[in-house]
């Protein structure tokens, strides 16, 4: 039967081959037979999956923001909330997933709304801890746009707590990071917390 489906992926062939070799070894060490039918292409599939899940190492989040930086005198809060994120815990290389809520108050410049989500994606697609991820997003926006303040809150569930270890399936972790007026003005911070918790749609 002729195959009409062709999936386009952009990975380094050398990196995929090297990763595949190691995953074949891992399968053997685990007691599997990488030569059996169901596992023949598994090392390559896993290699490509890992390349995709860590592609953030090849992105420059600051440049993402600067690519759509516009002068604008708007000085009220800009919020992009419920940004889905998927990352890998650097301690166990198991997924953690959830949502990021990001706000900033412009100081002469704004950026494209989709760029905020792309910054979250660029940092999330690396081996991470949630605490560092939260701070990296905050600092990147602060450095690129120099706004009056940045606020980031991430809510996530960690498979390293759900699948192994304490195995608490309903646990969730919330982290936050603030700069500028979100730190110095409680009222502004409270407005942000209220807005990300409300259902405006």
mmCIF file of C-alpha atoms in Angstrom:
data_model
loop_
_atom_site.group_PDB
_atom_site.id
_atom_site.type_symbol
_atom_site.label_atom_id
_atom_site.label_comp_id
_atom_site.label_asym_id
_atom_site.label_seq_id
_atom_site.Cartn_x
_atom_site.Cartn_y
_atom_site.Cartn_z
ATOM 1 C CA UNK A 1 0.000 0.000 0.000
ATOM 2 C CA UNK A 2 1.415 3.365 -1.019
ATOM 3 C CA UNK A 3 2.032 5.820 1.801
ATOM 4 C CA UNK A 4 0.609 9.253 1.028
ATOM 5 C CA UNK A 5 1.321 10.815 4.411
ATOM 6 C CA UNK A 6 4.587 12.656 4.884
ATOM 7 C CA UNK A 7 5.228 14.451 8.147
ATOM 8 C CA UNK A 8 7.605 17.388 7.953
ATOM 9 C CA UNK A 9 9.863 17.829 10.955
ATOM 10 C CA UNK A 10 12.922 19.998 11.286
ATOM 11 C CA UNK A 11 15.434 18.263 13.524
ATOM 12 C CA UNK A 12 19.167 17.822 13.274
ATOM 13 C CA UNK A 13 19.638 14.356 11.723
ATOM 14 C CA UNK A 14 22.913 13.954 13.609
ATOM 15 C CA UNK A 15 21.285 14.787 16.958
ATOM 16 C CA UNK A 16 18.369 12.428 16.283
ATOM 17 C CA UNK A 17 20.727 9.596 15.383
ATOM 18 C CA UNK A 18 22.817 10.095 18.515
ATOM 19 C CA UNK A 19 19.736 10.272 20.733
ATOM 20 C CA UNK A 20 18.233 7.210 19.045
ATOM 21 C CA UNK A 21 21.376 5.216 19.755
ATOM 22 C CA UNK A 22 21.165 6.027 23.458
ATOM 23 C CA UNK A 23 17.452 5.232 23.648
ATOM 24 C CA UNK A 24 18.108 1.802 22.093
ATOM 25 C CA UNK A 25 20.616 1.210 24.881
ATOM 26 C CA UNK A 26 18.108 2.388 27.489
ATOM 27 C CA UNK A 27 15.469 -0.032 26.189
ATOM 28 C CA UNK A 28 17.965 -2.878 26.475
ATOM 29 C CA UNK A 29 18.984 -1.884 30.010
ATOM 30 C CA UNK A 30 15.309 -1.790 31.013
ATOM 31 C CA UNK A 31 14.946 -5.401 29.884
ATOM 32 C CA UNK A 32 13.230 -4.796 26.547
ATOM 33 C CA UNK A 33 14.148 -5.999 23.089
ATOM 34 C CA UNK A 34 14.573 -2.943 20.824
ATOM 35 C CA UNK A 35 14.525 -5.327 17.869
ATOM 36 C CA UNK A 36 10.939 -6.466 18.334
ATOM 37 C CA UNK A 37 8.323 -5.068 15.949
ATOM 38 C CA UNK A 38 6.602 -2.662 18.320
ATOM 39 C CA UNK A 39 9.881 -1.049 19.371
ATOM 40 C CA UNK A 40 11.758 -0.876 16.067
ATOM 41 C CA UNK A 41 11.065 2.829 15.548
ATOM 42 C CA UNK A 42 10.657 3.745 19.211
ATOM 43 C CA UNK A 43 14.197 5.086 19.749
ATOM 44 C CA UNK A 44 13.818 7.454 16.802
ATOM 45 C CA UNK A 45 10.325 8.499 17.890
ATOM 46 C CA UNK A 46 11.513 9.245 21.415
ATOM 47 C CA UNK A 47 14.519 11.134 20.077
ATOM 48 C CA UNK A 48 12.275 13.354 17.950
ATOM 49 C CA UNK A 49 9.856 13.817 20.837
ATOM 50 C CA UNK A 50 12.662 14.979 23.119
ATOM 51 C CA UNK A 51 14.008 17.295 20.434
ATOM 52 C CA UNK A 52 10.549 18.842 20.127
ATOM 53 C CA UNK A 53 9.999 19.108 23.886
ATOM 54 C CA UNK A 54 13.329 20.889 24.359
ATOM 55 C CA UNK A 55 13.309 23.105 21.278
ATOM 56 C CA UNK A 56 13.233 26.181 23.510
ATOM 57 C CA UNK A 57 17.013 25.962 23.781
ATOM 58 C CA UNK A 58 17.166 27.152 20.175
ATOM 59 C CA UNK A 59 14.862 30.149 20.692
ATOM 60 C CA UNK A 60 15.777 33.640 21.900
ATOM 61 C CA UNK A 61 12.790 34.818 23.971
ATOM 62 C CA UNK A 62 14.002 38.414 24.165
ATOM 63 C CA UNK A 63 14.294 38.609 20.385
ATOM 64 C CA UNK A 64 10.753 37.238 20.103
ATOM 65 C CA UNK A 65 9.477 40.279 22.006
ATOM 66 C CA UNK A 66 11.709 42.745 20.182
ATOM 67 C CA UNK A 67 10.498 41.444 16.813
ATOM 68 C CA UNK A 68 7.103 43.010 17.536
ATOM 69 C CA UNK A 69 7.925 45.990 19.742
ATOM 70 C CA UNK A 70 5.794 49.059 19.033
ATOM 71 C CA UNK A 71 5.694 52.555 20.484
ATOM 72 C CA UNK A 72 2.347 53.134 22.185
ATOM 73 C CA UNK A 73 1.318 55.474 24.991
ATOM 74 C CA UNK A 74 -1.102 53.000 26.579
ATOM 75 C CA UNK A 75 -0.324 52.854 30.311
ATOM 76 C CA UNK A 76 -2.896 50.416 31.668
ATOM 77 C CA UNK A 77 -2.477 46.759 32.490
ATOM 78 C CA UNK A 78 -2.125 44.287 29.619
ATOM 79 C CA UNK A 79 -2.932 40.708 30.632
ATOM 80 C CA UNK A 80 -2.554 37.498 28.649
ATOM 81 C CA UNK A 81 -3.972 34.740 30.811
ATOM 82 C CA UNK A 82 -4.572 31.003 30.582
ATOM 83 C CA UNK A 83 -1.505 30.413 28.394
ATOM 84 C CA UNK A 84 -1.153 26.641 28.228
ATOM 85 C CA UNK A 85 2.333 25.391 28.991
ATOM 86 C CA UNK A 86 4.035 22.020 28.867
ATOM 87 C CA UNK A 87 7.515 21.518 30.228
ATOM 88 C CA UNK A 88 9.867 18.851 31.559
ATOM 89 C CA UNK A 89 11.000 18.754 35.173
ATOM 90 C CA UNK A 90 14.788 18.783 35.142
ATOM 91 C CA UNK A 91 14.985 16.481 38.169
ATOM 92 C CA UNK A 92 13.138 13.502 36.678
ATOM 93 C CA UNK A 93 12.548 14.587 33.072
ATOM 94 C CA UNK A 94 8.838 14.016 33.578
ATOM 95 C CA UNK A 95 6.252 16.509 32.311
ATOM 96 C CA UNK A 96 4.658 19.308 34.230
ATOM 97 C CA UNK A 97 1.817 21.219 32.657
ATOM 98 C CA UNK A 98 -0.579 24.027 33.436
ATOM 99 C CA UNK A 99 -1.252 27.670 32.670
ATOM 100 C CA UNK A 100 0.675 30.905 32.813
ATOM 101 C CA UNK A 101 -0.894 34.295 33.448
ATOM 102 C CA UNK A 102 1.236 37.252 32.380
ATOM 103 C CA UNK A 103 0.674 40.988 32.758
ATOM 104 C CA UNK A 104 2.688 44.125 32.178
ATOM 105 C CA UNK A 105 2.049 47.864 32.318
ATOM 106 C CA UNK A 106 3.619 49.542 29.269
ATOM 107 C CA UNK A 107 6.044 52.417 29.596
ATOM 108 C CA UNK A 108 6.045 53.688 26.033
ATOM 109 C CA UNK A 109 6.233 50.308 24.295
ATOM 110 C CA UNK A 110 3.974 47.316 23.782
ATOM 111 C CA UNK A 111 4.540 43.955 22.104
ATOM 112 C CA UNK A 112 2.328 41.665 20.042
ATOM 113 C CA UNK A 113 0.039 39.620 22.287
ATOM 114 C CA UNK A 114 1.062 36.339 20.661
ATOM 115 C CA UNK A 115 4.684 37.132 21.515
ATOM 116 C CA UNK A 116 3.912 36.841 25.225
ATOM 117 C CA UNK A 117 2.649 33.296 24.656
ATOM 118 C CA UNK A 118 5.706 32.530 22.515
ATOM 119 C CA UNK A 119 8.016 33.670 25.306
ATOM 120 C CA UNK A 120 6.262 31.313 27.715
ATOM 121 C CA UNK A 121 6.657 28.517 25.161
ATOM 122 C CA UNK A 122 10.340 29.253 24.543
ATOM 123 C CA UNK A 123 11.233 29.000 28.215
ATOM 124 C CA UNK A 124 8.881 26.081 28.922
ATOM 125 C CA UNK A 125 10.345 23.915 26.144
ATOM 126 C CA UNK A 126 13.505 23.295 28.144
ATOM 127 C CA UNK A 127 14.413 21.222 31.172
ATOM 128 C CA UNK A 128 12.928 23.372 33.900
ATOM 129 C CA UNK A 129 11.782 23.938 37.417
ATOM 130 C CA UNK A 130 8.587 25.931 37.765
ATOM 131 C CA UNK A 131 10.170 28.535 40.028
ATOM 132 C CA UNK A 132 12.897 29.409 37.514
ATOM 133 C CA UNK A 133 10.465 29.349 34.597
ATOM 134 C CA UNK A 134 8.301 31.959 36.335
ATOM 135 C CA UNK A 135 11.247 34.285 36.948
ATOM 136 C CA UNK A 136 12.691 33.856 33.442
ATOM 137 C CA UNK A 137 9.432 34.931 31.815
ATOM 138 C CA UNK A 138 9.202 37.950 34.122
ATOM 139 C CA UNK A 139 12.799 39.054 33.583
ATOM 140 C CA UNK A 140 12.650 38.629 29.809
ATOM 141 C CA UNK A 141 9.622 40.919 29.489
ATOM 142 C CA UNK A 142 11.136 43.452 31.875
ATOM 143 C CA UNK A 143 14.424 43.574 29.945
ATOM 144 C CA UNK A 144 12.895 43.683 26.467
ATOM 145 C CA UNK A 145 10.117 46.227 27.047
ATOM 146 C CA UNK A 146 11.203 48.083 30.204
ATOM 147 C CA UNK A 147 7.574 48.369 31.375
ATOM 148 C CA UNK A 148 6.421 49.922 34.643
ATOM 149 C CA UNK A 149 5.944 46.426 35.985
ATOM 150 C CA UNK A 150 5.570 42.754 35.100
ATOM 151 C CA UNK A 151 3.520 40.059 36.832
ATOM 152 C CA UNK A 152 3.691 36.326 36.163
ATOM 153 C CA UNK A 153 1.710 33.555 37.855
ATOM 154 C CA UNK A 154 2.023 29.895 36.877
ATOM 155 C CA UNK A 155 -0.282 27.116 38.038
ATOM 156 C CA UNK A 156 0.948 23.629 37.169
ATOM 157 C CA UNK A 157 0.635 19.936 37.923
ATOM 158 C CA UNK A 158 3.777 17.826 38.082
ATOM 159 C CA UNK A 159 3.871 14.234 36.904
ATOM 160 C CA UNK A 160 6.871 13.581 39.157
ATOM 161 C CA UNK A 161 4.455 14.027 42.075
ATOM 162 C CA UNK A 162 1.508 12.300 40.425
ATOM 163 C CA UNK A 163 3.069 9.218 38.794
ATOM 164 C CA UNK A 164 5.893 8.471 41.235
ATOM 165 C CA UNK A 165 7.100 9.469 44.679
ATOM 166 C CA UNK A 166 4.212 10.689 46.840
ATOM 167 C CA UNK A 167 1.695 9.990 44.007
ATOM 168 C CA UNK A 168 -0.654 12.857 44.870
ATOM 169 C CA UNK A 169 -2.786 13.125 41.730
ATOM 170 C CA UNK A 170 -4.698 16.266 42.720
ATOM 171 C CA UNK A 171 -1.748 18.379 43.814
ATOM 172 C CA UNK A 172 -0.960 21.649 42.050
ATOM 173 C CA UNK A 173 1.826 24.191 42.405
ATOM 174 C CA UNK A 174 1.465 27.971 42.060
ATOM 175 C CA UNK A 175 4.417 30.308 41.619
ATOM 176 C CA UNK A 176 4.517 34.071 41.112
ATOM 177 C CA UNK A 177 7.050 36.759 40.261
ATOM 178 C CA UNK A 178 6.621 40.542 40.083
ATOM 179 C CA UNK A 179 8.556 43.675 39.206
ATOM 180 C CA UNK A 180 7.919 47.414 39.429
ATOM 181 C CA UNK A 181 4.452 48.617 40.352
ATOM 182 C CA UNK A 182 3.251 45.053 40.911
ATOM 183 C CA UNK A 183 5.714 44.936 43.802
ATOM 184 C CA UNK A 184 5.308 48.470 45.142
ATOM 185 C CA UNK A 185 1.547 48.926 44.719
ATOM 186 C CA UNK A 186 -0.594 46.337 46.454
ATOM 187 C CA UNK A 187 -3.692 47.640 44.717
ATOM 188 C CA UNK A 188 -2.220 46.960 41.282
ATOM 189 C CA UNK A 189 -1.120 43.479 42.302
ATOM 190 C CA UNK A 190 -4.561 42.721 43.763
ATOM 191 C CA UNK A 191 -6.228 43.892 40.535
ATOM 192 C CA UNK A 192 -4.055 41.482 38.564
ATOM 193 C CA UNK A 193 -4.853 38.565 40.895
ATOM 194 C CA UNK A 194 -8.561 39.387 40.681
ATOM 195 C CA UNK A 195 -8.545 39.585 36.880
ATOM 196 C CA UNK A 196 -6.715 36.305 36.308
ATOM 197 C CA UNK A 197 -9.139 34.597 38.664
ATOM 198 C CA UNK A 198 -12.272 35.997 37.040
ATOM 199 C CA UNK A 199 -14.096 34.649 34.021
ATOM 200 C CA UNK A 200 -14.360 37.644 31.687
ATOM 201 C CA UNK A 201 -15.231 35.689 28.554
#
